[in-house]
mmCIF file of C-alpha atoms in Angstrom:
data_model
loop_
_atom_site.group_PDB
_atom_site.id
_atom_site.type_symbol
_atom_site.label_atom_id
_atom_site.label_comp_id
_atom_site.label_asym_id
_atom_site.label_seq_id
_atom_site.Cartn_x
_atom_site.Cartn_y
_atom_site.Cartn_z
ATOM 1 C CA UNK A 12 1.734 -24.810 19.626
ATOM 2 C CA UNK A 13 3.958 -21.935 17.958
ATOM 3 C CA UNK A 14 4.526 -18.733 18.709
ATOM 4 C CA UNK A 15 2.391 -15.880 16.951
ATOM 5 C CA UNK A 16 4.951 -12.782 15.526
ATOM 6 C CA UNK A 17 4.852 -9.955 17.475
ATOM 7 C CA UNK A 18 2.157 -8.358 17.272
ATOM 8 C CA UNK A 19 -0.404 -10.641 16.756
ATOM 9 C CA UNK A 20 -2.286 -10.796 20.469
ATOM 10 C CA UNK A 21 -2.891 -7.281 19.520
ATOM 11 C CA UNK A 22 -3.991 -7.243 17.181
ATOM 12 C CA UNK A 23 -7.009 -10.083 18.088
ATOM 13 C CA UNK A 24 -7.218 -8.040 21.328
ATOM 14 C CA UNK A 25 -8.922 -4.789 18.830
ATOM 15 C CA UNK A 26 -11.071 -7.606 17.059
ATOM 16 C CA UNK A 27 -11.550 -8.725 19.924
ATOM 17 C CA UNK A 28 -13.904 -5.644 20.701
ATOM 18 C CA UNK A 29 -15.464 -6.072 17.478
ATOM 19 C CA UNK A 30 -19.331 -6.130 18.765
ATOM 20 C CA UNK A 31 -22.127 -8.621 17.558
ATOM 21 C CA UNK A 32 -23.497 -7.393 14.497
ATOM 22 C CA UNK A 33 -20.437 -4.777 13.265
ATOM 23 C CA UNK A 34 -18.291 -5.296 11.462
ATOM 24 C CA UNK A 35 -14.525 -3.040 10.378
ATOM 25 C CA UNK A 36 -11.872 -3.292 7.414
ATOM 26 C CA UNK A 37 -8.297 -5.329 8.071
ATOM 27 C CA UNK A 38 -7.148 -1.449 6.888
ATOM 28 C CA UNK A 39 -9.593 0.272 10.124
ATOM 29 C CA UNK A 40 -8.108 -2.184 12.524
ATOM 30 C CA UNK A 41 -4.201 -1.494 11.546
ATOM 31 C CA UNK A 42 -4.799 2.336 11.335
ATOM 32 C CA UNK A 43 -6.259 1.355 15.434
ATOM 33 C CA UNK A 44 -2.959 -0.634 16.900
ATOM 34 C CA UNK A 45 -1.106 2.900 14.355
ATOM 35 C CA UNK A 46 0.481 0.225 11.399
ATOM 36 C CA UNK A 47 -1.508 2.654 8.735
ATOM 37 C CA UNK A 48 0.171 0.125 5.995
ATOM 38 C CA UNK A 49 -0.757 -3.337 8.478
ATOM 39 C CA UNK A 50 -3.838 -4.548 6.909
ATOM 40 C CA UNK A 51 -1.926 -6.998 4.854
ATOM 41 C CA UNK A 52 -1.199 -8.271 8.066
ATOM 42 C CA UNK A 53 -3.877 -8.027 9.940
ATOM 43 C CA UNK A 54 -4.999 -10.488 7.089
ATOM 44 C CA UNK A 55 -2.117 -13.030 7.782
ATOM 45 C CA UNK A 56 -3.052 -12.524 11.437
ATOM 46 C CA UNK A 57 -6.563 -13.615 11.200
ATOM 47 C CA UNK A 58 -6.058 -16.430 9.043
ATOM 48 C CA UNK A 59 -3.193 -17.983 11.369
ATOM 49 C CA UNK A 60 -6.450 -19.063 13.509
ATOM 50 C CA UNK A 61 -8.098 -20.920 10.702
ATOM 51 C CA UNK A 62 -8.604 -24.346 12.533
ATOM 52 C CA UNK A 63 -7.551 -23.010 15.913
ATOM 53 C CA UNK A 64 -10.155 -23.475 18.593
ATOM 54 C CA UNK A 65 -10.314 -19.264 19.555
ATOM 55 C CA UNK A 66 -12.279 -16.144 20.790
ATOM 56 C CA UNK A 67 -11.573 -13.770 18.432
ATOM 57 C CA UNK A 68 -15.242 -13.082 16.256
ATOM 58 C CA UNK A 69 -12.401 -12.858 12.764
ATOM 59 C CA UNK A 70 -15.698 -13.107 10.143
ATOM 60 C CA UNK A 71 -16.049 -8.911 11.202
ATOM 61 C CA UNK A 72 -13.181 -8.251 9.377
ATOM 62 C CA UNK A 73 -14.032 -6.946 6.061
ATOM 63 C CA UNK A 74 -11.804 -5.702 3.496
ATOM 64 C CA UNK A 75 -12.289 -2.386 2.168
ATOM 65 C CA UNK A 76 -14.168 -1.405 -1.218
ATOM 66 C CA UNK A 77 -15.063 2.097 -2.993
ATOM 67 C CA UNK A 78 -18.190 4.312 -1.111
ATOM 68 C CA UNK A 79 -18.255 3.250 2.197
ATOM 69 C CA UNK A 80 -18.507 -1.089 1.762
ATOM 70 C CA UNK A 81 -16.184 -3.372 2.649
ATOM 71 C CA UNK A 82 -16.582 -7.377 1.434
ATOM 72 C CA UNK A 83 -15.950 -10.869 2.344
ATOM 73 C CA UNK A 84 -11.921 -11.141 1.275
ATOM 74 C CA UNK A 85 -11.247 -15.307 1.510
ATOM 75 C CA UNK A 86 -10.557 -16.885 -1.679
ATOM 76 C CA UNK A 87 -11.571 -19.788 -0.714
ATOM 77 C CA UNK A 88 -14.905 -20.645 -1.491
ATOM 78 C CA UNK A 89 -15.906 -22.569 1.246
ATOM 79 C CA UNK A 90 -14.280 -20.301 4.048
ATOM 80 C CA UNK A 91 -16.143 -16.981 2.204
ATOM 81 C CA UNK A 92 -19.240 -18.940 2.595
ATOM 82 C CA UNK A 93 -18.425 -19.701 6.344
ATOM 83 C CA UNK A 94 -18.006 -15.937 6.673
ATOM 84 C CA UNK A 95 -20.774 -14.811 5.167
ATOM 85 C CA UNK A 96 -22.972 -16.749 6.895
ATOM 86 C CA UNK A 97 -21.420 -16.339 10.072
ATOM 87 C CA UNK A 98 -22.721 -12.481 9.467
ATOM 88 C CA UNK A 99 -25.788 -13.220 8.455
ATOM 89 C CA UNK A 100 -26.469 -14.925 11.701
ATOM 90 C CA UNK A 101 -25.619 -11.787 13.178
ATOM 91 C CA UNK A 102 -27.349 -9.705 11.569
ATOM 92 C CA UNK A 103 -24.667 -7.950 9.336
ATOM 93 C CA UNK A 104 -27.080 -7.283 5.697
ATOM 94 C CA UNK A 105 -24.776 -8.323 2.189
ATOM 95 C CA UNK A 106 -26.096 -7.344 -0.647
ATOM 96 C CA UNK A 107 -26.552 -8.154 -3.817
ATOM 97 C CA UNK A 108 -22.747 -8.356 -4.981
ATOM 98 C CA UNK A 109 -22.089 -9.718 -1.374
ATOM 99 C CA UNK A 110 -20.661 -6.413 -0.268
ATOM 100 C CA UNK A 111 -22.301 -4.565 3.949
ATOM 101 C CA UNK A 112 -22.946 -0.705 3.848
ATOM 102 C CA UNK A 113 -20.183 0.335 7.065
ATOM 103 C CA UNK A 114 -22.369 3.456 7.215
ATOM 104 C CA UNK A 115 -24.912 1.366 8.875
ATOM 105 C CA UNK A 116 -22.643 -2.058 10.242
ATOM 106 C CA UNK A 117 -19.591 -0.505 10.434
ATOM 107 C CA UNK A 118 -17.671 -0.820 13.744
ATOM 108 C CA UNK A 119 -15.618 2.821 14.627
ATOM 109 C CA UNK A 120 -13.374 2.326 17.824
ATOM 110 C CA UNK A 121 -13.540 5.425 20.625
ATOM 111 C CA UNK A 122 -10.370 5.769 21.344
ATOM 112 C CA UNK A 123 -9.854 6.594 25.037
ATOM 113 C CA UNK A 124 -9.832 10.484 26.411
ATOM 114 C CA UNK A 125 -6.865 12.484 25.448
ATOM 115 C CA UNK A 126 -6.878 10.531 21.758
ATOM 116 C CA UNK A 127 -4.718 7.647 22.578
ATOM 117 C CA UNK A 128 -6.063 4.517 21.361
ATOM 118 C CA UNK A 129 -4.965 0.620 22.244
ATOM 119 C CA UNK A 130 -1.438 1.413 20.993
ATOM 120 C CA UNK A 131 -1.281 5.436 20.694
ATOM 121 C CA UNK A 132 -2.352 8.290 19.787
ATOM 122 C CA UNK A 133 -5.610 7.812 17.362
ATOM 123 C CA UNK A 134 -5.203 7.191 12.939
ATOM 124 C CA UNK A 135 -4.493 10.618 11.948
ATOM 125 C CA UNK A 136 -4.777 13.093 14.617
ATOM 126 C CA UNK A 137 -1.725 15.482 16.453
ATOM 127 C CA UNK A 138 -0.165 16.367 13.113
ATOM 128 C CA UNK A 139 3.307 13.401 13.635
ATOM 129 C CA UNK A 140 5.001 13.427 10.242
ATOM 130 C CA UNK A 141 6.041 10.215 9.644
ATOM 131 C CA UNK A 142 9.435 9.520 10.329
ATOM 132 C CA UNK A 143 12.313 10.431 8.698
ATOM 133 C CA UNK A 144 10.227 12.802 6.574
ATOM 134 C CA UNK A 145 11.521 16.788 6.018
ATOM 135 C CA UNK A 146 9.853 20.013 4.783
ATOM 136 C CA UNK A 147 11.042 21.383 1.606
ATOM 137 C CA UNK A 148 11.452 25.059 1.205
ATOM 138 C CA UNK A 149 9.993 26.505 -1.636
ATOM 139 C CA UNK A 150 11.883 29.533 -3.190
#
């Protein structure tokens, strides 16, 4: 078996915490890990599970859509149908457009006390600046 790229096991650990009947987005998983621009990496890590035996509920991670909705992002029709079927068996309702209401079925991890999640501070907290960002003074 080939070695996984760095950080994939962290992604799997977060996805394993999503309860049955709940969903989240690729971007939310990435943000929880302190990688706000890592949604695509989350997608790659979950796609790599295809055909392998594992305990990661990959079907619970969806692509973000406008108006607090999410949807299956798998382009392969067979894979998308499998994901939808798994979600329906867990009680997640998809509307006629195939989207899920995140207000009703969304999962949001609760950071540990002190504002730290599984991999550091919760996204958007603490006023941290981007690495290398400088303040401009307007005169």
